[in-house]
CSV table of C-alpha atoms and ligand atoms in Angstrom, one decimal:
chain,number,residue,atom,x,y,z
A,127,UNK,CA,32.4,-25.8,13.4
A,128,UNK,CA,28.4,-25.3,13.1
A,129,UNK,CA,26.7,-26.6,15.7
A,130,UNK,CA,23.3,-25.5,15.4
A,131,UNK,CA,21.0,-26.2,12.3
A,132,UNK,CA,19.3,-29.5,13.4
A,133,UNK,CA,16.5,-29.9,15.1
A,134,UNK,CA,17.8,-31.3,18.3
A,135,UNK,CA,20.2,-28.4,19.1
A,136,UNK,CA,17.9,-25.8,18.0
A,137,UNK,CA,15.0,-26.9,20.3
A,138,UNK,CA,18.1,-27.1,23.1
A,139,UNK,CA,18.8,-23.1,22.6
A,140,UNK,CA,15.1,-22.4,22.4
A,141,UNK,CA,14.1,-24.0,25.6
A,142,UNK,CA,17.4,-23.0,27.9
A,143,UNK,CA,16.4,-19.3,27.0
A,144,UNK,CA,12.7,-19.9,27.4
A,145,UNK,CA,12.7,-18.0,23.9
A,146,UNK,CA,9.0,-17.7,22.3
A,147,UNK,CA,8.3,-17.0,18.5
A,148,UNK,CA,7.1,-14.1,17.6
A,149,UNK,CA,4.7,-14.3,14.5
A,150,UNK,CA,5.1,-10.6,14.0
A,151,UNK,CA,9.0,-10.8,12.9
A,152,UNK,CA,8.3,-13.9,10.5
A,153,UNK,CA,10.5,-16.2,12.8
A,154,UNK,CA,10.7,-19.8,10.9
A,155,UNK,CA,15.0,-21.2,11.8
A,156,UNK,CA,16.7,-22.9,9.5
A,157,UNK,CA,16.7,-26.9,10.9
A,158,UNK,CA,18.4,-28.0,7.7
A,159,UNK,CA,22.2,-28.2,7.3
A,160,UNK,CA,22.2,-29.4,3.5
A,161,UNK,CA,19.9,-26.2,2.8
A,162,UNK,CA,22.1,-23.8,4.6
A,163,UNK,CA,25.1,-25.5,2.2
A,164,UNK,CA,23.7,-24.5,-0.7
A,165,UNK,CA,22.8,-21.3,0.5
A,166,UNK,CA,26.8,-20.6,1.2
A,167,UNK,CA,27.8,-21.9,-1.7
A,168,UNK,CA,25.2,-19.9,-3.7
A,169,UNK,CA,26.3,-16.9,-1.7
A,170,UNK,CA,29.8,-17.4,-3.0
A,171,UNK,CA,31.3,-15.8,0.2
A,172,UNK,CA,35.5,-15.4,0.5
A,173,UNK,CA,37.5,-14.6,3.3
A,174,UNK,CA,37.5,-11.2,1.5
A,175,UNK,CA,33.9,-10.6,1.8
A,176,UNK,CA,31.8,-8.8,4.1
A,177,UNK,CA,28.7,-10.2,4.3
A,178,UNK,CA,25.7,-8.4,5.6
A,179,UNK,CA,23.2,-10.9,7.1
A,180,UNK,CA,19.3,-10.0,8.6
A,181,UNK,CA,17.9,-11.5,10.8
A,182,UNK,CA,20.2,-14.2,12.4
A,183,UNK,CA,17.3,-15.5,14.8
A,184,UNK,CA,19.7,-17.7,16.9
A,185,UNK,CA,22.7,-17.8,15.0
A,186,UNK,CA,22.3,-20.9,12.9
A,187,UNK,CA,23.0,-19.4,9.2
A,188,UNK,CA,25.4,-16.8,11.1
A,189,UNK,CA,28.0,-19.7,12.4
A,190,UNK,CA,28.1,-20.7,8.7
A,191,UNK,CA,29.0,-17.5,7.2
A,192,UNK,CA,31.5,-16.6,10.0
A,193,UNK,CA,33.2,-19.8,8.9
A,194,UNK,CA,33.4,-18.6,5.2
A,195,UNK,CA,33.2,-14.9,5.4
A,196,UNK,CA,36.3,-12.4,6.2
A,197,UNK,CA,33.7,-10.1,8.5
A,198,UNK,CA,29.3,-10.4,8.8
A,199,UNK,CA,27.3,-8.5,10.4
A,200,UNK,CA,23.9,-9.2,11.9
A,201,UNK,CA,20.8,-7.7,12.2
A,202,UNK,CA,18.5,-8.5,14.6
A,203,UNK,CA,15.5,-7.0,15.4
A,204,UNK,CA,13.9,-8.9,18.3
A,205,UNK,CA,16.0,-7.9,21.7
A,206,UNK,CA,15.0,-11.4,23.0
A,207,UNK,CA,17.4,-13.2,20.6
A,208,UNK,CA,20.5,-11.1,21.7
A,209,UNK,CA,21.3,-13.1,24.7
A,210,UNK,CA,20.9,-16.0,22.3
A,211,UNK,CA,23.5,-14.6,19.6
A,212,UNK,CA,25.8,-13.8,22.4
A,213,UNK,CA,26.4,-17.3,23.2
A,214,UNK,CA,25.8,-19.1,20.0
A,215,UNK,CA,28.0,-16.6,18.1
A,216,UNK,CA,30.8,-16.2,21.1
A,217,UNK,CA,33.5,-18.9,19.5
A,218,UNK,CA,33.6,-16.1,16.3
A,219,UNK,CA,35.4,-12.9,16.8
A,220,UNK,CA,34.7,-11.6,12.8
A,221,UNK,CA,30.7,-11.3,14.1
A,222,UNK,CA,29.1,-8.1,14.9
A,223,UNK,CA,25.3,-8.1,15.9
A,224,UNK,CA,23.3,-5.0,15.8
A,225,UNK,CA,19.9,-4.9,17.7
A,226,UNK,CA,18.4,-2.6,14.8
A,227,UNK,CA,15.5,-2.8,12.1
A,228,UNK,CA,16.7,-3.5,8.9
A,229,UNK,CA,14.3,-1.0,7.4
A,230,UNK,CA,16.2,2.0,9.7
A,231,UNK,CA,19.3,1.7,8.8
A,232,UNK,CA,21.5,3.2,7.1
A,233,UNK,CA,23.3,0.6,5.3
A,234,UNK,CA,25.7,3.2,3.4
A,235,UNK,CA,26.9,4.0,6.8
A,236,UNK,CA,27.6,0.0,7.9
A,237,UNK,CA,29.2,-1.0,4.4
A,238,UNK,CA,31.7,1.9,5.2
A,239,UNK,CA,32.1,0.7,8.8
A,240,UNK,CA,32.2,-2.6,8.6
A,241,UNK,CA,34.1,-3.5,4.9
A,242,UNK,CA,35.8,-0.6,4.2
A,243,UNK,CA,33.4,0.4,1.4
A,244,UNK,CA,34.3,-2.6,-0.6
A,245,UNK,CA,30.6,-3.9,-2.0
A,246,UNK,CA,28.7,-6.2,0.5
A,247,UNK,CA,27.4,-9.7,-0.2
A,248,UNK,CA,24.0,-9.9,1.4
A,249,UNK,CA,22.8,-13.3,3.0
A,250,UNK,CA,19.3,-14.0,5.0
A,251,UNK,CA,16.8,-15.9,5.3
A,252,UNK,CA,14.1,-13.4,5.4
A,253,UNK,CA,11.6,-12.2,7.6
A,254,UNK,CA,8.7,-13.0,4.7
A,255,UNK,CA,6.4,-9.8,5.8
A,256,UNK,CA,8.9,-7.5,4.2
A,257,UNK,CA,10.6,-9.2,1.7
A,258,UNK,CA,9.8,-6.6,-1.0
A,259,UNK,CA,10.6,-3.9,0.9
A,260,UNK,CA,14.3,-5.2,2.1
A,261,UNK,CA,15.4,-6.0,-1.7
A,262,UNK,CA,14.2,-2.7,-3.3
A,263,UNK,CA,16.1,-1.1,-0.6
A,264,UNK,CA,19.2,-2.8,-1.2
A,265,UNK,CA,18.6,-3.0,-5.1
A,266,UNK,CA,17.4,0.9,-5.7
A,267,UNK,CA,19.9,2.5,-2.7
A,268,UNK,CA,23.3,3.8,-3.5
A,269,UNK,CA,25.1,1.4,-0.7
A,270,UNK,CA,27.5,-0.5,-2.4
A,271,UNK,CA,25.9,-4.3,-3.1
A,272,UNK,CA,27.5,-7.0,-4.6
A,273,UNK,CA,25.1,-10.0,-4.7
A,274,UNK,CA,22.0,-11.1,-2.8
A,275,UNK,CA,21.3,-14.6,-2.1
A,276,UNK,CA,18.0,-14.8,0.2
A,277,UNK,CA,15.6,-17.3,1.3
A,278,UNK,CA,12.1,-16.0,0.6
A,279,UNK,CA,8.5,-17.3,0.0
A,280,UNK,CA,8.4,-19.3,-3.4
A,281,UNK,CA,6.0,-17.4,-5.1
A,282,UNK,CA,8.0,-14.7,-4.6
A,283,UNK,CA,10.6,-16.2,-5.8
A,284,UNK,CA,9.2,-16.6,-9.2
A,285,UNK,CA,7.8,-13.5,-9.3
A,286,UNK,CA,11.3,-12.2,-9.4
A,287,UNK,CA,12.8,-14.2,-12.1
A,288,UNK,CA,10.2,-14.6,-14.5
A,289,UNK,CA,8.9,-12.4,-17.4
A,290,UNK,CA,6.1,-11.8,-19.9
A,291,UNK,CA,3.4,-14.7,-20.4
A,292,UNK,CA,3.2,-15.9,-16.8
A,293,UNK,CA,0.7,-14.8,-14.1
A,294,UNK,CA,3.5,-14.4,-11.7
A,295,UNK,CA,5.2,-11.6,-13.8
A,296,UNK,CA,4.6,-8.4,-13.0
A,297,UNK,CA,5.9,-4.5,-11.2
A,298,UNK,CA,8.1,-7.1,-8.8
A,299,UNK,CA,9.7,-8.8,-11.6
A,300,UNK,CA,10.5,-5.8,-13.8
A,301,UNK,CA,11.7,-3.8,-10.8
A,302,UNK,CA,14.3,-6.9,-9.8
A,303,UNK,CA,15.3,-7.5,-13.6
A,304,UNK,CA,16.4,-4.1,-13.8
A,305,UNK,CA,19.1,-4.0,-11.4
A,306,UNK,CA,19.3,-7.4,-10.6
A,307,UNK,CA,20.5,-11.1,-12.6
A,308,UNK,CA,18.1,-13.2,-10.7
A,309,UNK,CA,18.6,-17.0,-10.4
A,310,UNK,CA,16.6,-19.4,-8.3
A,311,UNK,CA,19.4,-21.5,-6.5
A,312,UNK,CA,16.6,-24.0,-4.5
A,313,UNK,CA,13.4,-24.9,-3.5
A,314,UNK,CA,13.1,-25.6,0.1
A,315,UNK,CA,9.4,-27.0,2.0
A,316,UNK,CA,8.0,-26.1,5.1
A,317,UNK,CA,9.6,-29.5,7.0
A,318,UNK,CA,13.1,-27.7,6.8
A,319,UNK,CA,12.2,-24.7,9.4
A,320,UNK,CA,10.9,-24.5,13.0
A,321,UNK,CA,8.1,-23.7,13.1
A,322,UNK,CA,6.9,-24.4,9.6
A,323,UNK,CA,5.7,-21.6,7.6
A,324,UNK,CA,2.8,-22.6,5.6
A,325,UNK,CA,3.7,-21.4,2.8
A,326,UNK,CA,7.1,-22.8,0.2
A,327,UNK,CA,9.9,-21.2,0.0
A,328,UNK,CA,12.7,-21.2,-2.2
A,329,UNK,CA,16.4,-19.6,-2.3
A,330,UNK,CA,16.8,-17.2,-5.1
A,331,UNK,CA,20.4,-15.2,-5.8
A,332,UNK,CA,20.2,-11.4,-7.3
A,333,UNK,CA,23.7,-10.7,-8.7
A,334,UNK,CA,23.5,-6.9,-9.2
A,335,UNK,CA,23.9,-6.0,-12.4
A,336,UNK,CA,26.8,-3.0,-13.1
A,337,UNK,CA,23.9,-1.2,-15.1
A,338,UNK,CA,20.8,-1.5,-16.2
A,339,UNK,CA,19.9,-4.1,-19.1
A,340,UNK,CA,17.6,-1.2,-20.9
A,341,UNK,CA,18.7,2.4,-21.4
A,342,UNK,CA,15.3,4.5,-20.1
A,343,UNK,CA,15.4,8.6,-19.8
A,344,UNK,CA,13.7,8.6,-16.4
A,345,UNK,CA,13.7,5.3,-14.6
A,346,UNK,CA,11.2,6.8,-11.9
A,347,UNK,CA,8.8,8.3,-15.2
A,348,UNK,CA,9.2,4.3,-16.1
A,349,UNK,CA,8.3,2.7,-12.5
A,350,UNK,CA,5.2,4.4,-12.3
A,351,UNK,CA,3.7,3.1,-15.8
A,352,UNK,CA,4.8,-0.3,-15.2
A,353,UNK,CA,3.1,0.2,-11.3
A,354,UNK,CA,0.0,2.0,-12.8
A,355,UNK,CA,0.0,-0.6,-15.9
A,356,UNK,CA,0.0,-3.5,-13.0
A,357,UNK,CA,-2.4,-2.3,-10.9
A,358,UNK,CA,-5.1,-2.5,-13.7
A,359,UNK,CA,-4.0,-6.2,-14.8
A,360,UNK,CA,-7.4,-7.1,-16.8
A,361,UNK,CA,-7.4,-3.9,-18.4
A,362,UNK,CA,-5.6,-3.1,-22.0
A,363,UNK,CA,-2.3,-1.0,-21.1
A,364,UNK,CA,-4.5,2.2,-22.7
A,365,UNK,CA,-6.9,1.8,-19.9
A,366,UNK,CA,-4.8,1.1,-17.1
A,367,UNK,CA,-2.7,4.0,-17.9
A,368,UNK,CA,-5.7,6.7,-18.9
A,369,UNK,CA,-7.4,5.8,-15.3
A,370,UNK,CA,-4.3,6.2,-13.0
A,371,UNK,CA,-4.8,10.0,-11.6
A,372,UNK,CA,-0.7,9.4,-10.5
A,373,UNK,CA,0.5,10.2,-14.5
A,374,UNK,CA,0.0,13.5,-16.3
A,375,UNK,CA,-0.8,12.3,-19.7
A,376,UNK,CA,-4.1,12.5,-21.4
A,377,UNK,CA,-5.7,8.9,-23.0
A,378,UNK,CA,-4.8,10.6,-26.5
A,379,UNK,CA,-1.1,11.1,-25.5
A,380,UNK,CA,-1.0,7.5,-24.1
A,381,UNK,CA,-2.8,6.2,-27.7
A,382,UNK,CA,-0.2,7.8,-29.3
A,383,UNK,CA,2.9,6.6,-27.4
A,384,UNK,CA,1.4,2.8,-27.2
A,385,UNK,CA,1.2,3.8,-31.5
A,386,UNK,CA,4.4,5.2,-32.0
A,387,UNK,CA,6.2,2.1,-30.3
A,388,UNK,CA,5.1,-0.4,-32.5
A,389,UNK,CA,2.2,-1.8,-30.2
A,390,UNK,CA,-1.2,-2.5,-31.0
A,391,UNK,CA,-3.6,-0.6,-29.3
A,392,UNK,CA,-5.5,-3.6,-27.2
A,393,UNK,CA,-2.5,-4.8,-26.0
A,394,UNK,CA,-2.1,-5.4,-22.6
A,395,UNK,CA,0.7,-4.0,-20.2
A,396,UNK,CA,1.2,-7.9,-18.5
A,397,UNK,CA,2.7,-8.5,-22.2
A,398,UNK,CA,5.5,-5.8,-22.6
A,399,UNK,CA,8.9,-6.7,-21.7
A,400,UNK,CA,11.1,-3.9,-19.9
A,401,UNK,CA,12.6,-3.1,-23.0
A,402,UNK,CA,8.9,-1.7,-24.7
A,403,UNK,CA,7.9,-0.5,-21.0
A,404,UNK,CA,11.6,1.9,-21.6
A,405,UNK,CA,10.5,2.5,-24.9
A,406,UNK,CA,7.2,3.6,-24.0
A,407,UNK,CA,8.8,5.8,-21.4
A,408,UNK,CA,11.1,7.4,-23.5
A,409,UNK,CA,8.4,8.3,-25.7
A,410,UNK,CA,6.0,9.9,-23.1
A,411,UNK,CA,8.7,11.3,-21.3
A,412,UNK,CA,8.6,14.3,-24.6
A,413,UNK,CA,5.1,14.7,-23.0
A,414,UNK,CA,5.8,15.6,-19.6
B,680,SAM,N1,18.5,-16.5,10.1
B,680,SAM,C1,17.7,-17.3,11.0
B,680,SAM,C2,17.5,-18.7,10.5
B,680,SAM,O1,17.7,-18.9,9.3
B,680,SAM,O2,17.3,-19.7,11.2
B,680,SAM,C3,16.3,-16.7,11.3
B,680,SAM,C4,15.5,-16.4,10.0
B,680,SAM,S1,13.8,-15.9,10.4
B,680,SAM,C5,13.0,-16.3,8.9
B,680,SAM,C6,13.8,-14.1,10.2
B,680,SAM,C7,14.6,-13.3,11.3
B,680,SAM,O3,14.5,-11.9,10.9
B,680,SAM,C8,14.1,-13.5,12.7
B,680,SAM,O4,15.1,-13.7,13.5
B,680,SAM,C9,13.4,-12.1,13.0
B,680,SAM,O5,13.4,-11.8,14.3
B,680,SAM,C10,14.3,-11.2,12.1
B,680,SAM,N2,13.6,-9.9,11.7
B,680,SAM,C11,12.3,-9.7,11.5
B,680,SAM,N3,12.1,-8.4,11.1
B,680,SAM,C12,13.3,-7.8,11.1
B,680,SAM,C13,13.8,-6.5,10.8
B,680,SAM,N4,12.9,-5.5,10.4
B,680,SAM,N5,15.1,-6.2,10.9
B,680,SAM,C14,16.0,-7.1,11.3
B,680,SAM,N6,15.6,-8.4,11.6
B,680,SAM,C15,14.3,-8.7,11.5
């Protein structure tokens, strides 16, 4: 059974090892066991599932997925936390920890090592300074992945999930709804982690979708309107796009496309749903 996630026994592993927290890695442990529950549950993790986890810090979400999961494998960056792993993680034989950065592996290569290819569930609480950069890895690369369920700064959170008419919506949220069913499983405050981040946070679960929602010519063609159209958030979409020196289309070939789809020439880019932002890029795309 689990014996870490509560205060008492994580402050007992911390201080036998002397371990210090390192800002830098975004190091806030799970001290809550009814949060790391739900996060399981969310996570929807078999015996037949290999789950990928990053970051284990000291083991605490780890114990509860070798419980529940067939094989996982860890990811740690910080070297200081191996010792740690080794003896919090030493009752469960279907563990693996790897001393690596997320960011530099090739997770291709570990989803064919570790589950024979068969898709990967992904669990973590995440390090928050590279949250964006983790899930449009695992969203946008070809390694095969199943679902995502992640702890990550609330805002972010919403970002993900919502679309057109908030202030939260935006490059983010497009980029995640096209590959991604997102669903926000929990919110979770600061009093829940040692030490306490200062911001929210909240659990959100990406199910990848088996294609795209829209059908778009040139996804990449697509990512750099929405990007350029985001970038310029007070401007009307005809300005954002005519300023950004990244697309090859004059403001006449932009007036036309923004025409041609049914839009009205003020209109802003925070208002088009990734449906018009694929329509938009189908219809520039005879420009390029
Ligand atoms: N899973 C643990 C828990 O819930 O208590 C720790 C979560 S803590 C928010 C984030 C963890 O990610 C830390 O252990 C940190 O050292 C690790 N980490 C930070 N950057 C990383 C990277 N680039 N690759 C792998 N692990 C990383």
């Amino acid at each position: 059974m689990p014996t870490l996630g509560n205060p008492k026994n994580t402050i007992g592993i911390i201080q036998k090892y002397n371990f210090m927290f390192q800002k830098k890695f975004g190091q806030n442990f799970l001290i809550d066991t009814h949060v790391l529950d739900k996060i399981i549950r969310a996570a929807e993790v078999t015996k037949e599932d290999c789950v990928l986890e990053i970051g284990p810090g000291i083991g605490t979400m780890t114990q509860y997925l070798a419980e529940s999961a067939g094989r996982v494998v860890a990811v740690e960056i910080d070297a200081n936390l191996i010792p740690i792993l080794e003896e919090t993680l030493a009752d469960y034989e279907n563990v693996t920890v790897l001393n690596a950065d997320i960011l530099k592996l090739d997770i291709m290569e570990l989803a064919r090592e570790y589950g024979g290819g068969r898709p990967l569930k992904v669990v973590a609480n995440l390090p928050y300074y590279i949250t964006t950069p983790i899930i449009m890895t695992l969203l946008e690369g070809e390694a095969p992945v199943d679902n995502i369920t992640v702890m990550v700064q609330k805002e972010v959170a919403d970002r993900m999930q919502t679309g057109p008419g908030s202030k939260d919506y935006g490059a983010l949220s497009l980029a995640v709804q096209y590959y991604a069913e997102p669903y926000i499983v929990a919110n979770v405050p600061p009093n829940c982690f040692m030490p306490r981040p200062a911001v929210g946070s909240a659990v959100i679960r990406l199910r990848k979708l088996p294609q795209p929602p829209v059908a778009v010519k040139d996804a990449g063609l697509m990512f750099r309107l929405i990007r350029a159209s985001f970038n310029q958030r007070r401007k009307t979409l005809l300005n954002g796009l005519g300023n950004a020196a990244e697309l090859p289309f004059s403001r006449e070939e932009i007036a036309a496309a923004i025409k041609a789809c049914g839009l009205e020439p003020a209109v802003r880019g925070e208002t088009l749903s990734l449906g018009q932002f694929a329509q938009l890029a189908d219809t520039l795309a005879g420009n390029v």
